[in-house]
Amino acid sequence: MTGARARGAGATGVSGTFVGMPAFPIASAKAVGDSQLRHNLHKATHTIRGKRAAVVGEQPDWTELRAAGAAIKNRVLRHLDVYLEQLEAAVVKAGGHVHWAADAAEANRIVTALVKATGETEVVKVKSMATQEIELNEALADAGITAYETDLAELIVQLGDDRPSHILVPAIHRNRAEIREIFQRSMSEWGRPAPADLADDPPALAEAARLHLRERFLAAKVGISGANFAVAETGTLVVLESEGNGRMCLTLPETLISVVGIEKLVPTWQDLEVFMQTLPRSSTGERMNPYTSMWTGAAEGQEFHLVLLDNGRTDVLADQVGRQALRCIRCSACLNVCPVYERAGGHAYGSVYPGPIGAILTPQLRGMSSELDESLPYASTLCGACYDVCPVEINIPEVLLDLRAKVAAAGGKGHRVERLAMAGARRVLESPGLLKAGQRAAGRFRRLTPRRLPGPLAGWTDTRDIPAPPPQSFREWWERNR
Amino acid sequence: MSTRDQILAKVRAALADVPADERPEDVAVPRDYQRSRAGTDIVDLLIDRLVDYKAVVHHTASAAVGAAGHADASGVADAVVARLLVARGGRIGAPVGVPEEWLEGVDAVRDDPVLPAAELDALDGVVTGCALAIAETGTIVLDGSPDQGRRALTLVPDHHLCVVRLDQIVRTVPEALARLDPSRPLTWISGPSATSDIELDRVEGVHGPRTLEVVII
């Protein structure tokens, strides 16, 4: 293969993948009509819900662990400057290098320069939300560097020229038959082809991925990762994974570059005792994930670079209600219980962070700059299941309501009409005379009640029927029959 | 102003609501969760959890040692390890600190000088000790000590036989973290390599060792 490639051939530079996404109601309506997608999502989310509930249930101190996790993250966020400086000092002391990136473009520039300095044109990657968020693969491709995704689900997404739809399981929208088809069609373009007689059972598909990536791992000189946690006290980085691709990328290359959001810190080594219990149980529904790697600075003589990423996080931090979204440890339990996510899928959220956490994180990180971002706080029934399962007690409904208030206050045609209608209703309801006249008129002309409201009010009747007015009001009935 | 200073300044500006005299430790962290727990025998628990995640488990500490009497418990355990490796066959990698007795009759190669990646890939298996094991979660932790070797050694070969001593077993995750040294590269292993990426069903065997065999001595 010649030349660098990135997921999404049409993508151009930063945030190209999601540019032009329609607002949530339009994108989700399309997804809801896709019965295969709904079947895949239903099966997957219900499987994981059951597993999570079982392993959380066997932990006698779950409530206490949840409270401790939330408090530890609050401590970090309220004193983030102190902990960031502490982490930097600890990593440098252990032989690592620390870089700071204000936004996606700067992070991509830093990583690209670091890779170029090694003289390599290929890198292996561990699944990482931060590098998806900054669209690092596309930036590397523009610089002639090919990034190979090595997580099975990320591989499925990359080979399928697709976008991730779930935090933990980016290919949750694909079933085994679709995955087999993607492997057979595209593996040969990226390296070792899939076996000709590839079956569609998960062990066979996992074996194909193992063979496809093995030589790549053994030859890799540069690895790129994110991190689940960064311990300020010791400078230790932590990556939880299942397949062993993480261990391959973290330990075999001579150079390791980790891109980590500034909210990923925990104060002390001891604090990991909380999250190493709550994260695996909340995310994959296991007592412990198969592999966790913890390393401090230049481990085993490796060249290590830590890139600390802001990219909107300080804006989220400035919002006293929305700040709690930065406690998120990306377990994705909220996606798996969400009735909206289960039906709409991840793509409709137009961001690498889908589901309930995405609905509060994306608009805050991007600053509600588009119609899509403004629609995300409404992508919820406010049922609160996400809050119940969150291992760091993020009150997602509270943040959603706060964001909705901000969208409404910022105006827009629909919100102006709504305010006018509410003012009119108040006037009528405050005056018995007006109310009586209005009720009488509605009763007399009930046959003329429209099925749909005109103009900007039409949005309300798109999903609702106007209730038929009764022939006479209770007031009139009472006057006649008392 | 450097990006570093800009980000730190933005962080401080964002936290204008935090009182200037508040210190990090003033933010209370309730730690009324359980660091340790009473319960079933931790060896039985560890075996149960390892088996649940499809590891192959041998327990020499009770039956085999009982049969051999009190005199040479460690010798019997060493022989069990060697016998398992011989029975499995093939070429076995070993870190420098693994006792010679474990490799009795085994086609073994020490990782000294360090084996290139391609040679690791050609090995049939690897045998190591461990730093500790966590019973509740069925987890083994390696810390790169001489009997465990560098991280790649236990990653590339397809079979990993790990020896756990009874005094290395703890019950809970908090007990484990208290015993571990964060300055060492740590690998936590819970069962063989696995994935849940296809329809969220767990399948054993992707990139790491597809067989994890644990010998408790």
XYZ file of C-alpha atoms in Angstrom:
699
model
C 0.000 0.000 0.000
C 1.313 3.427 -0.811
C 0.459 6.727 0.772
C -1.194 7.436 4.078
C -4.826 6.710 4.700
C -7.353 7.773 7.218
C -10.865 6.753 8.068
C -13.422 8.678 6.048
C -11.940 9.293 2.611
C -13.983 12.465 2.219
C -12.856 13.942 5.508
C -10.782 17.064 5.258
C -8.714 18.025 8.254
C -9.954 18.827 11.689
C -13.533 17.866 12.557
C -14.184 17.036 8.899
C -15.863 13.785 9.812
C -18.800 15.326 11.554
C -19.115 18.618 9.663
C -22.540 19.098 8.145
C -24.283 16.611 10.419
C -28.005 17.407 10.655
C -29.616 18.227 13.986
C -30.409 15.278 16.257
C -34.139 14.924 15.426
C -33.422 14.537 11.708
C -30.418 12.216 12.081
C -32.185 10.070 14.681
C -35.363 9.761 12.609
C -33.280 8.158 9.855
C -31.610 5.775 12.327
C -34.911 4.752 13.885
C -36.129 3.690 10.442
C -33.189 1.274 10.053
C -34.510 -1.997 11.461
C -31.153 -3.820 11.213
C -29.475 -1.064 13.226
C -32.232 -1.158 15.840
C -31.926 -4.905 16.128
C -28.122 -4.703 16.571
C -28.384 -1.947 19.159
C -31.164 -3.613 21.102
C -29.292 -6.896 21.346
C -25.993 -5.300 22.335
C -27.297 -2.788 24.879
C -29.514 -5.350 26.591
C -26.664 -7.873 26.806
C -24.347 -5.406 28.480
C -27.036 -4.015 30.784
C -27.593 -7.439 32.264
C -23.885 -8.108 32.739
C -23.314 -4.744 34.400
C -26.227 -5.172 36.771
C -24.920 -8.581 37.857
C -21.357 -7.502 38.681
C -22.451 -4.227 40.289
C -24.913 -6.202 42.389
C -22.184 -8.434 43.821
C -20.143 -5.431 45.018
C -21.448 -4.755 48.548
C -20.023 -1.216 48.781
C -21.023 0.055 45.329
C -22.822 3.135 46.676
C -19.797 4.138 48.739
C -17.409 3.571 45.809
C -19.606 5.750 43.604
C -19.627 8.565 46.126
C -15.863 8.324 46.596
C -15.276 8.355 42.824
C -17.370 11.498 42.401
C -15.588 13.218 45.309
C -12.109 12.317 44.049
C -12.932 13.764 40.638
C -14.408 16.892 42.247
C -11.196 17.352 44.192
C -9.169 17.119 40.976
C -11.396 19.531 39.081
C -11.531 22.168 41.825
C -7.725 22.189 41.998
C -6.849 21.139 38.480
C -3.984 23.626 38.095
C -2.201 22.178 41.136
C -2.612 18.602 39.958
C -1.574 19.315 36.368
C 1.699 20.836 37.550
C 2.219 17.919 39.924
C 1.631 15.394 37.132
C 3.995 17.213 34.785
C 6.774 17.233 37.374
C 6.312 13.535 38.161
C 6.353 12.457 34.494
C 9.459 14.538 33.750
C 11.181 13.168 36.828
C 10.512 9.640 35.569
C 12.169 10.408 32.249
C 9.105 11.344 30.162
C 8.432 14.478 28.107
C 5.299 16.602 28.612
C 3.618 18.724 25.913
C 0.577 20.991 26.240
C -2.046 21.460 23.525
C -4.713 24.172 23.689
C -6.839 22.687 20.908
C -7.095 19.858 18.382
C -4.916 21.590 15.805
C -2.083 22.125 18.262
C -2.277 18.549 19.570
C -2.184 17.204 16.016
C 0.808 19.395 15.191
C 2.688 18.171 18.262
C 2.005 14.486 17.597
C 2.791 14.799 13.883
C 6.124 16.475 14.657
C 6.995 13.801 17.222
C 6.266 11.005 14.741
C 8.203 12.759 11.975
C 11.190 13.145 14.285
C 11.393 9.349 14.504
C 11.530 9.080 10.700
C 8.605 6.618 10.703
C 5.579 6.800 8.397
C 3.434 4.246 10.211
C 2.086 4.208 13.763
C -0.022 1.707 15.696
C -2.847 3.059 17.822
C -4.721 1.958 20.909
C -8.355 2.994 20.942
C -8.554 6.455 22.454
C -11.439 8.905 22.705
C -9.109 11.917 22.870
C -7.387 11.100 19.567
C -10.770 10.485 17.930
C -11.991 13.807 19.251
C -9.071 15.688 17.679
C -9.213 13.532 14.518
C -5.576 12.671 14.777
C -5.688 9.935 12.124
C -6.806 12.435 9.484
C -4.107 14.925 10.510
C -1.428 12.235 10.371
C -2.672 11.122 6.951
C -2.319 14.692 5.680
C 1.312 14.529 6.824
C 1.907 11.232 5.026
C 1.693 9.051 8.158
C -0.614 6.036 8.306
C -2.251 5.307 11.659
C -3.360 1.712 12.147
C -6.224 1.229 14.579
C -5.681 -1.999 16.511
C -8.730 -2.326 18.750
C -11.061 -4.833 17.092
C -14.024 -2.462 16.995
C -11.876 0.446 15.789
C -10.451 -1.835 13.124
C -13.987 -2.660 11.993
C -14.780 1.061 11.832
C -11.549 1.893 9.997
C -11.864 -0.944 7.494
C -15.531 -0.125 6.928
C -14.705 3.545 6.273
C -17.256 4.226 8.956
C -17.670 6.351 12.067
C -17.684 5.101 15.686
C -21.113 4.920 17.343
C -20.354 3.931 20.936
C -17.647 4.940 23.416
C -16.653 1.430 24.425
C -17.742 -0.572 21.411
C -17.390 1.752 18.419
C -18.804 -0.872 16.040
C -21.841 -1.692 18.176
C -24.027 -0.849 15.184
C -22.517 -3.745 13.206
C -23.469 -7.398 13.603
C -21.272 -10.398 12.906
C -22.408 -10.867 9.316
C -21.661 -7.247 8.468
C -18.248 -7.482 10.168
C -17.332 -10.579 8.167
C -18.246 -8.769 4.970
C -16.123 -5.722 5.922
C -13.114 -7.932 6.759
C -13.353 -9.821 3.476
C -13.744 -6.674 1.444
C -11.163 -4.373 3.046
C -8.456 -6.204 5.009
C -6.383 -6.735 1.865
C -6.232 -2.972 1.235
C -4.603 -2.401 4.634
C -2.375 -5.449 5.003
C -2.819 -9.192 5.408
C -6.109 -10.228 3.771
C -8.875 -12.073 5.598
C -8.953 -15.858 5.106
C -11.026 -16.768 2.063
C -13.288 -19.075 4.083
C -13.811 -16.645 6.968
C -16.816 -17.615 9.078
C -18.985 -15.071 10.845
C -18.741 -16.431 14.390
C -16.960 -14.052 16.798
C -13.966 -16.360 17.533
C -13.206 -16.667 13.807
C -13.497 -12.910 13.356
C -11.201 -12.282 16.346
C -8.675 -14.760 14.900
C -8.716 -12.902 11.572
C -7.953 -9.650 13.402
C -5.116 -11.339 15.314
C -3.464 -12.542 12.119
C -4.061 -9.264 10.306
C -2.346 -7.169 12.976
C 0.402 -9.460 14.313
C 3.212 -8.443 11.936
C 2.194 -4.817 12.292
C 2.677 -4.977 16.071
C 6.018 -6.715 15.870
C 7.393 -4.150 13.398
C 5.900 -1.029 15.026
C 8.350 1.684 16.062
C 5.822 4.292 17.265
C 2.723 3.697 19.364
C -0.035 6.213 20.107
C -2.493 5.900 22.981
C -4.771 7.811 25.280
C -5.146 6.998 28.966
C -7.982 6.178 31.324
C -6.221 7.768 34.285
C -3.128 9.841 34.993
C -1.969 9.834 38.609
C -0.715 13.310 39.592
C 1.210 12.067 42.633
C 3.328 9.484 40.802
C 3.080 10.414 37.098
C 1.620 6.972 36.363
C -0.590 6.476 33.298
C -3.219 3.760 33.194
C -4.818 2.058 30.182
C -7.570 -0.532 30.589
C -8.296 -2.844 27.676
C -9.376 -6.343 26.745
C -7.645 -7.678 23.699
C -3.937 -7.166 24.277
C -3.654 -4.691 21.410
C -3.144 -2.016 24.036
C -0.251 -3.909 25.613
C 1.230 -4.412 22.137
C 1.078 -0.693 21.302
C 2.245 0.402 24.752
C 5.200 -1.934 25.153
C 6.637 -3.007 21.777
C 7.358 0.378 20.067
C 10.501 2.359 20.893
C 8.483 5.576 21.099
C 5.143 5.990 22.875
C 2.976 9.105 22.556
C -0.067 9.413 24.848
C -2.710 12.092 24.233
C -4.624 12.709 27.450
C -7.407 15.176 28.273
C -6.598 17.391 31.251
C -9.619 16.034 33.142
C -8.218 12.481 33.274
C -6.186 13.121 36.409
C -6.631 11.489 39.781
C -4.709 12.878 42.764
C -3.050 9.804 44.270
C -2.032 6.234 43.581
C -4.451 5.103 46.265
C -7.351 6.767 44.413
C -7.039 4.122 41.693
C -8.481 1.621 44.188
C -11.877 3.204 43.575
C -11.805 3.462 39.785
C -10.167 0.070 39.207
C -13.309 -1.322 40.812
C -15.979 0.902 39.277
C -14.750 1.288 35.687
C -14.551 -2.376 34.577
C -17.862 -3.243 36.209
C -19.588 -0.207 34.655
C -18.179 -0.521 31.168
C -17.865 -4.130 30.027
C -19.775 -5.592 32.952
C -16.736 -7.574 34.098
C -15.196 -7.836 37.559
C -11.973 -6.828 35.869
C -11.073 -6.194 32.251
C -8.552 -8.718 30.837
C -5.573 -6.327 30.694
C -4.539 -3.113 32.408
C -1.181 -1.437 31.804
C 0.290 1.066 34.257
C 3.542 2.841 33.513
C 5.458 5.813 34.819
C 7.581 7.943 32.502
C 10.111 6.207 30.297
C 9.294 2.593 31.187
C 11.813 -0.097 30.198
C 13.903 2.500 28.367
C 11.114 3.632 26.056
C 10.926 7.206 24.721
C 7.720 8.581 26.255
C 5.745 11.717 25.372
C 2.617 12.884 27.196
C 0.430 15.413 25.356
C -1.998 17.178 27.717
C -5.089 18.305 25.827
C -7.479 21.174 26.653
C -9.651 21.489 23.495
C -12.652 23.073 25.242
C -12.278 21.382 28.616
C -11.439 24.633 30.423
C -14.669 26.102 29.014
C -16.623 23.201 30.516
C -14.748 23.699 33.781
C -15.892 27.333 33.920
C -19.565 26.276 34.040
C -20.447 25.461 37.620
C -23.363 23.198 36.650
C -21.806 21.654 33.542
C -18.418 21.103 35.191
C -19.521 17.714 36.549
C -19.419 16.308 33.001
C -15.615 16.369 33.336
C -15.867 13.702 36.044
C -16.751 11.220 33.270
C -14.476 8.156 33.102
C -15.924 7.053 29.709
C -17.449 3.800 30.921
C -20.469 4.163 28.592
C -22.951 2.687 31.079
C -25.210 5.698 30.374
C -25.371 4.832 26.678
C -26.347 1.254 27.389
C -29.340 2.163 29.570
C -30.585 5.132 27.534
C -33.930 4.610 25.760
C -33.019 7.317 23.236
C -29.568 5.891 22.449
C -31.003 2.400 22.118
C -33.258 3.569 19.307
C -31.259 6.351 17.657
C -27.768 4.817 17.815
C -24.550 6.746 18.200
C -24.169 8.444 14.823
C -27.168 10.731 15.304
C -25.306 12.544 18.087
C -22.804 13.845 15.514
C -19.807 13.487 17.815
C -17.354 10.906 19.089
C -19.195 11.229 22.411
C -22.693 9.836 21.850
C -25.515 9.026 24.242
C -26.464 10.915 27.393
C -22.883 11.902 28.260
C -22.388 13.130 24.690
C -25.580 15.171 24.896
C -24.051 17.193 27.727
C -20.357 17.002 26.826
C -20.437 17.778 23.094
C -22.395 21.066 23.289
C -20.182 22.234 26.135
C -16.887 21.281 24.458
C -17.911 22.827 21.141
C -19.783 25.768 22.647
C -23.240 25.185 21.081
C -22.003 26.604 17.828
C -24.314 24.686 15.505
C -27.919 23.600 15.161
C -26.776 20.054 15.969
C -25.112 21.094 19.225
C -28.182 23.096 20.227
C -30.419 20.087 19.575
C -28.374 17.666 21.724
C -29.667 18.807 25.149
C -33.134 17.813 23.876
C -32.018 14.300 22.847
C -33.335 12.887 26.097
C -36.553 11.909 27.829
C -35.063 13.015 31.185
C -35.868 9.570 32.581
C -32.718 9.668 34.723
C -31.511 6.099 34.085
C -28.119 7.548 33.068
C -27.720 9.272 36.430
C -28.604 6.061 38.273
C -25.873 4.008 36.600
C -23.146 6.662 36.463
C -20.141 5.481 38.552
C -19.143 9.102 39.274
C -22.673 10.400 39.960
C -22.910 12.836 37.045
C -26.418 14.304 37.238
C -26.959 14.266 33.488
C -30.645 15.376 33.609
C -29.651 18.411 35.671
C -27.020 19.448 33.127
C -29.423 18.778 30.237
C -32.016 21.117 31.756
C -29.397 23.779 32.386
C -28.218 23.541 28.767
C -31.813 23.676 27.512
C -32.327 26.870 29.477
C -29.213 28.314 27.844
C -30.398 27.342 24.349
C -33.821 28.911 25.038
C -32.317 32.079 26.485
C -30.108 32.468 23.446
C -33.272 32.869 21.354
C -34.060 31.501 17.934
C -37.431 31.770 16.159
C -39.071 28.808 17.858
C -38.135 30.054 21.306
C -39.528 33.560 20.577
C -42.876 32.103 19.490
C -42.890 29.846 22.549
C -42.332 32.801 24.873
C -45.125 34.735 23.147
C -47.517 31.792 23.464
C -46.675 31.392 27.154
C -47.240 35.115 27.779
C -50.648 34.875 26.029
C -51.635 31.799 28.032
C -50.716 33.535 31.254
C -52.912 36.519 30.419
C -55.918 34.294 29.646
C -55.461 32.056 32.685
C -55.163 35.044 35.002
C -58.511 36.480 33.835
C -61.718 34.419 34.501
C -63.609 36.484 31.934
C -61.127 35.882 29.149
C -60.879 32.192 30.017
C -64.666 31.807 29.920
C -64.941 33.585 26.565
C -62.103 31.538 25.138
C -63.561 28.219 26.310
C -66.967 29.104 24.908
C -65.458 30.063 21.540
C -63.422 26.848 21.414
C -66.572 24.788 22.131
C -68.701 26.552 19.510
C -66.127 26.265 16.762
C -64.747 22.845 17.742
C -65.301 21.423 14.261
C -62.890 24.030 12.955
C -59.996 22.885 15.190
C -57.045 22.329 12.809
C -55.093 19.070 12.753
C -51.852 21.001 12.454
C -50.943 24.435 13.731
C -49.725 27.012 11.230
C -46.345 28.739 10.910
C -43.728 28.321 13.623
C -46.260 26.463 15.817
C -46.258 23.560 13.355
C -43.244 22.041 15.098
C -45.374 21.321 18.151
C -48.035 19.455 16.163
C -45.470 17.444 14.185
C -45.413 14.921 16.986
C -48.673 15.667 18.817
C -52.423 15.796 18.130
C -54.285 18.909 19.218
C -56.761 17.765 21.892
C -60.346 18.118 20.725
C -62.151 20.849 22.757
C -65.298 19.619 24.565
C -68.694 21.012 23.332
C -69.123 22.769 26.647
C -66.709 23.651 29.411
C -67.107 22.347 32.973
C -68.028 25.865 33.985
C -70.967 25.922 31.544
C -72.085 22.439 32.591
C -72.028 23.486 36.249
C -74.101 26.587 35.602
C -76.788 24.439 33.909
C -76.821 21.420 36.198
C -76.031 22.526 39.712
C 2.886 33.070 26.968
C 3.475 29.348 26.383
C 0.503 27.052 25.761
C 1.248 25.478 29.124
C 0.847 28.794 30.927
C -2.213 29.687 28.847
C -3.963 26.448 29.791
C -3.076 26.837 33.470
C -4.319 30.452 33.375
C -7.597 29.321 31.770
C -7.989 26.640 34.416
C -7.505 29.199 37.193
C -9.927 31.626 35.556
C -12.513 28.845 35.195
C -12.226 28.087 38.918
C -12.934 31.654 40.064
C -15.781 30.292 42.230
C -13.377 28.131 44.278
C -12.349 30.061 47.427
C -8.723 31.184 47.249
C -7.861 29.585 50.586
C -9.392 26.192 49.733
C -6.737 23.467 49.553
C -7.175 20.218 47.570
C -7.451 18.188 50.769
C -10.315 20.456 51.894
C -12.508 18.754 49.287
C -13.794 15.854 51.351
C -13.514 12.350 49.893
C -15.692 9.880 51.800
C -13.755 6.620 51.996
C -16.303 4.470 53.756
C -16.058 1.790 51.097
C -14.464 -1.506 52.132
C -10.689 -1.852 51.760
C -10.767 -5.423 52.932
C -13.567 -7.887 53.421
C -14.228 -11.081 55.271
C -15.611 -13.988 53.289
C -14.886 -17.302 51.693
C -11.342 -18.691 51.564
C -9.303 -16.473 49.242
C -7.606 -19.360 47.463
C -10.964 -20.924 46.592
C -12.253 -17.510 45.563
C -9.256 -16.857 43.310
C -9.643 -20.250 41.645
C -13.365 -19.684 41.130
C -12.799 -16.286 39.506
C -9.890 -17.453 37.338
C -11.927 -20.378 36.045
C -14.884 -18.071 35.415
C -12.700 -16.072 33.027
C -11.470 -19.223 31.270
C -8.024 -19.509 32.822
C -6.675 -23.034 33.426
C -5.893 -23.443 37.149
C -3.727 -25.975 39.033
C -3.540 -25.969 42.794
C -0.487 -27.774 44.106
C -0.583 -26.266 47.582
C -3.171 -28.664 48.965
C -3.391 -32.063 47.305
C 0.094 -32.565 45.871
C 1.922 -31.235 48.880
C -0.272 -33.201 51.242
C 0.625 -36.377 49.414
C 4.334 -35.611 49.529
C 4.321 -34.889 53.230
C 5.783 -31.865 54.938
C 9.446 -32.188 54.038
C 9.808 -30.851 50.558
C 6.720 -28.791 49.713
C 8.534 -26.352 47.450
C 10.318 -29.131 45.611
C 7.021 -30.783 44.786
C 5.574 -27.482 43.560
C 8.616 -26.868 41.344
C 8.237 -30.323 39.866
C 4.556 -29.666 39.128
C 5.461 -26.524 37.166
C 8.143 -28.372 35.184
C 5.822 -31.312 34.525
C 3.095 -29.004 33.156
C 5.569 -27.298 30.830
C 7.004 -30.592 29.585
C 3.512 -31.980 29.021
C 2.616 -28.931 26.975
C 5.825 -29.199 24.944
C 7.480 -26.698 22.611
C 9.979 -23.952 23.275
C 9.338 -21.954 26.424
C 10.621 -18.459 27.200
C 11.642 -17.592 30.753
C 12.787 -14.422 32.490
C 16.190 -14.518 34.195
C 14.807 -14.862 37.725
C 12.692 -17.986 37.229
C 14.145 -20.900 39.268
C 15.990 -23.555 37.281
C 13.790 -26.242 38.890
C 10.705 -24.978 36.992
C 12.541 -25.645 33.725
C 13.710 -29.205 34.515
C 13.488 -31.122 31.236
C 11.909 -28.140 29.431
C 13.176 -26.750 26.100
C 13.622 -23.326 27.659
C 15.267 -20.112 26.543
C 16.094 -17.300 28.968
C 15.281 -13.730 27.926
C 18.938 -12.775 28.424
C 20.127 -11.158 26.243
C 16.620 -9.922 25.394
C 14.972 -11.837 22.590
C 13.976 -9.867 19.476
C 10.228 -9.578 18.817
C 10.305 -12.163 16.035
C 11.897 -14.728 18.382
C 9.307 -14.001 21.053
C 6.656 -14.626 18.416
C 8.243 -18.010 17.604
C 8.050 -19.196 21.243
C 5.338 -21.668 22.191
C 4.900 -20.279 25.650
C 6.361 -18.396 28.583
C 6.614 -19.138 32.299
C 6.795 -16.466 35.027
C 6.076 -15.706 38.646
C 3.933 -12.717 39.629
C 3.848 -9.734 41.997
C 0.462 -10.644 43.456
C -2.996 -12.006 42.676
C -6.392 -10.490 43.520
C -8.920 -13.144 44.513
C -12.165 -11.186 44.074
C -11.468 -10.235 40.490
C -9.319 -13.187 39.391
C -6.476 -10.838 38.531
C -2.719 -11.484 38.385
C -0.375 -8.503 38.510
C 3.142 -8.533 37.040
C 5.635 -5.827 38.007
C 8.700 -6.653 35.917
C 10.679 -8.251 38.771
C 13.399 -10.753 37.710
C 11.001 -13.730 37.915
C 8.484 -11.915 35.653
C 10.650 -10.169 33.082
C 9.870 -7.340 30.727
C 6.324 -6.753 29.548
C 6.686 -8.036 25.975
C 7.852 -11.450 27.205
C 4.439 -12.299 28.677
C 2.538 -10.717 25.803
C 3.763 -12.047 22.484
C 3.823 -15.848 23.116
C 0.418 -17.518 22.834
C 0.582 -19.380 26.147
C 1.416 -17.939 29.571
C 1.979 -20.137 32.584
C 2.038 -18.009 35.723
C 3.033 -19.272 39.162
C 1.288 -17.727 42.180
C 2.474 -18.334 45.758
C -0.164 -18.471 48.492
C 1.357 -15.464 50.264
C 0.942 -13.401 47.099
C -2.854 -13.649 47.110
C -4.912 -10.705 48.391
C -8.696 -10.483 48.448
C -9.506 -6.975 47.201
C -8.330 -4.348 44.722
C -7.475 -1.799 47.479
C -5.273 -4.403 49.202
C -3.470 -4.981 45.909
C -2.777 -1.305 45.192
C -1.348 -0.845 48.670
C 1.214 -3.573 47.956
C 2.224 -2.441 44.453
C 5.016 -0.036 43.518
C 3.805 2.557 40.958
C 7.325 3.260 39.746
C 7.482 -0.221 38.195
C 5.715 -1.018 34.890
C 2.640 -3.009 35.938
C 0.471 -5.375 33.943
C -2.842 -6.560 35.380
C -4.061 -9.778 33.777
C -7.564 -11.195 34.269
C -7.955 -14.287 32.181
C -6.756 -14.734 28.613
C -6.952 -11.999 25.994
C -10.608 -11.339 25.139
C -12.937 -9.020 23.297
C -16.563 -7.985 23.649
C -16.527 -5.951 20.463
C -18.754 -8.209 18.408
C -22.337 -7.856 19.643
C -20.969 -7.385 23.186
C -20.414 -11.121 23.599
C -17.147 -11.958 25.320
C -14.822 -14.069 23.155
C -11.491 -15.332 24.492
C -8.397 -14.934 22.377
C -7.353 -11.870 20.404
C -3.835 -10.410 20.535
C -2.465 -11.435 23.911
C -1.859 -15.031 25.066
C -4.917 -17.102 24.238
C -4.230 -19.527 27.041
C -3.551 -18.415 30.607
C -2.512 -21.230 32.924
C -2.139 -20.475 36.636
C -0.312 -22.697 39.095
C -0.944 -21.912 42.762
C 1.909 -23.233 44.932
